[in-house]
Tab-separated table of C-alpha atoms in Angstrom:
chain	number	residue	atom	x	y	z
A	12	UNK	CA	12.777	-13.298	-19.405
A	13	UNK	CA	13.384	-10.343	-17.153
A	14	UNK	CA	15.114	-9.914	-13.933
A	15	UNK	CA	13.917	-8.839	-10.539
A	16	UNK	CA	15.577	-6.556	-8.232
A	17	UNK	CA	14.610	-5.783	-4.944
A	18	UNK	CA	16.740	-2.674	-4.426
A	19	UNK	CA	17.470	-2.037	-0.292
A	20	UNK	CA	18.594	1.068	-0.570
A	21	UNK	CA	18.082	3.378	-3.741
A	22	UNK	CA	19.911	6.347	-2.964
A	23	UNK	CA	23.240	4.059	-1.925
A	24	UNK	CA	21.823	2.000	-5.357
A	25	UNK	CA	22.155	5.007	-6.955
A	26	UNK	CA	19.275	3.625	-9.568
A	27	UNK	CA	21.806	1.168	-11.065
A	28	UNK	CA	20.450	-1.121	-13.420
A	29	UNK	CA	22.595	-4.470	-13.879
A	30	UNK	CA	21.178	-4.459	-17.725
A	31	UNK	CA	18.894	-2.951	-20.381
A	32	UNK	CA	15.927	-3.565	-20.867
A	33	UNK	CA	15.748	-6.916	-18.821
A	34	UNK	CA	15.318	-6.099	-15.337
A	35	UNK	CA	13.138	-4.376	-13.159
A	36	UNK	CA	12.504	-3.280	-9.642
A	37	UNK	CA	10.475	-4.921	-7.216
A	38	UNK	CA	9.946	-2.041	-5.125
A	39	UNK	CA	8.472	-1.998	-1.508
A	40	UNK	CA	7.220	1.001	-0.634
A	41	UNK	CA	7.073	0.201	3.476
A	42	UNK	CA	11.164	-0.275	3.081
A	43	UNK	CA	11.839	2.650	0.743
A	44	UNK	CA	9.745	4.701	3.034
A	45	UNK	CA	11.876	3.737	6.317
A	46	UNK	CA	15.613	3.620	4.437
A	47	UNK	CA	14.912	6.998	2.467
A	48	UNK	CA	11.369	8.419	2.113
A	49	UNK	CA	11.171	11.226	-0.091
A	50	UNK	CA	8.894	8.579	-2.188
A	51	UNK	CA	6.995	11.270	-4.636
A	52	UNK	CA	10.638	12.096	-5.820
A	53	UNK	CA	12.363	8.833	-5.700
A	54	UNK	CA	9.116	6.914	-7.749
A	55	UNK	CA	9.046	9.996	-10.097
A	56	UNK	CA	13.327	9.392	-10.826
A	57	UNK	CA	13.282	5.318	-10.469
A	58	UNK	CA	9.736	4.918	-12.347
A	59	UNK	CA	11.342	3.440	-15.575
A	60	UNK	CA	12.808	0.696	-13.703
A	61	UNK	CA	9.587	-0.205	-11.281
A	62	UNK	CA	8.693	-3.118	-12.097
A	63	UNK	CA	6.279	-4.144	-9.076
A	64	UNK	CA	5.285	-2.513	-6.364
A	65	UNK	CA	4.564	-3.759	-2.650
A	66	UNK	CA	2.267	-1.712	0.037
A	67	UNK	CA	2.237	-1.726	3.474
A	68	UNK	CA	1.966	1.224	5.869
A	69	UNK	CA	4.752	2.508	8.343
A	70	UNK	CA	5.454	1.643	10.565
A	71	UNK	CA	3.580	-1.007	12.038
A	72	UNK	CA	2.855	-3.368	8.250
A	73	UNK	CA	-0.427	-2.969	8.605
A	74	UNK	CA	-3.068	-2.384	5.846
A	75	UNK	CA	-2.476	0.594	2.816
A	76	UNK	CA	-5.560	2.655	4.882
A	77	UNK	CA	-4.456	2.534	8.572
A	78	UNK	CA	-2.739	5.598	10.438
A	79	UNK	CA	0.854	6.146	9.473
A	80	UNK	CA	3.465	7.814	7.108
A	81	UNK	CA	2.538	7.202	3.796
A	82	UNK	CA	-0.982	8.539	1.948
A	83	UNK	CA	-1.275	5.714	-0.284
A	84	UNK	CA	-4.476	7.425	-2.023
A	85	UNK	CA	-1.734	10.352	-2.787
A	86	UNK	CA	0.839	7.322	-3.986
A	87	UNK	CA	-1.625	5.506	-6.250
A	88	UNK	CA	-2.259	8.652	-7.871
A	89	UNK	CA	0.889	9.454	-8.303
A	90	UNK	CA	1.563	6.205	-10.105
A	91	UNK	CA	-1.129	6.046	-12.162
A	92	UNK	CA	-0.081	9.591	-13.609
A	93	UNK	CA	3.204	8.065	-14.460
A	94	UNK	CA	1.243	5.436	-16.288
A	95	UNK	CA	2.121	2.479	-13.695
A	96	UNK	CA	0.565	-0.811	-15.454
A	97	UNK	CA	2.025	-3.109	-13.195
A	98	UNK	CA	0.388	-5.086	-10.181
A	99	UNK	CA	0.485	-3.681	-6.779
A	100	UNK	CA	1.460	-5.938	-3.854
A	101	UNK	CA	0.424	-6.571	-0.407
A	102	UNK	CA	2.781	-7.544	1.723
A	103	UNK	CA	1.338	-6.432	5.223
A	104	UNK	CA	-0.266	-7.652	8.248
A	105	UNK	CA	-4.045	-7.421	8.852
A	106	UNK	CA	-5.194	-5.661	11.577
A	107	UNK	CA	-8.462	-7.668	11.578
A	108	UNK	CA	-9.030	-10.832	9.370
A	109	UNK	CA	-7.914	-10.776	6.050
A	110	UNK	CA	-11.194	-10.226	4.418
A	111	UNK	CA	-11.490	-6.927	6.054
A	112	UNK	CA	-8.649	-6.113	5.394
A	113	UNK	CA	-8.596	-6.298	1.762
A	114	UNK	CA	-11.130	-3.127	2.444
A	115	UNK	CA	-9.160	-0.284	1.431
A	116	UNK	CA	-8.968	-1.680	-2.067
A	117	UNK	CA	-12.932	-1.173	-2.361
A	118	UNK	CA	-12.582	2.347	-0.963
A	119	UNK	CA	-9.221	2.991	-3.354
A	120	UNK	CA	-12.133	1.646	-6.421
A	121	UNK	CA	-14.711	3.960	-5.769
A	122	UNK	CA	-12.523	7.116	-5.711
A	123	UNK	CA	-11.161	6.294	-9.148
């Protein structure tokens, strides 16, 4: 069995683990980008304890590809150098209907 977090904050967090071995981060990238940013840094330090990982763009939820703070395509690379073999999440708002928005993940495909 393991354990779930859902850290709010990692910096006041400090990257505290409640156990060994048996729990993991779920970590939303839309929140960590809005409480602390600096995400190349904090996913590079906190990797060994992500878990999961949830995608939505800042700051309006929307879809991975829309205009805002984070480049995802920079953040998906970034976790699959770390070796990331964990499912990615999506926990944002369609623009559109949800089949086209579910489009980035063809475009995020074809560049890998």
């Amino acid at each position: 069995m393991c354990l779930c977090l859902m850290p709010n904050v990692v910096r006041i967090h400090g990257g505290l683990c409640l156990c060994d071995n048996c729990c993991v981060w779920i970590q939303d990238l839309f929140h960590w980008q809005i409480m602390d940013g600096n995400l190349t840094q904090n996913i590079t330090n906190y990797f060994p304890l992500i878990g999961h990982v949830q995608v939505a763009q800042v700051p309006n939820r929307n879809e991975p590809d829309t205009p805002g703070e984070i480049n995802y395509s920079y953040i998906f690379k970034l976790l699959e150098t770390l070796g990331y073999q964990g499912y990615i999440g999506c926990e944002y708002t369609p623009k559109g209907n949800t089949i086209d928005g579910l489009g980035w993940l063809r475009t995020q495909w074809t560049e890998h």
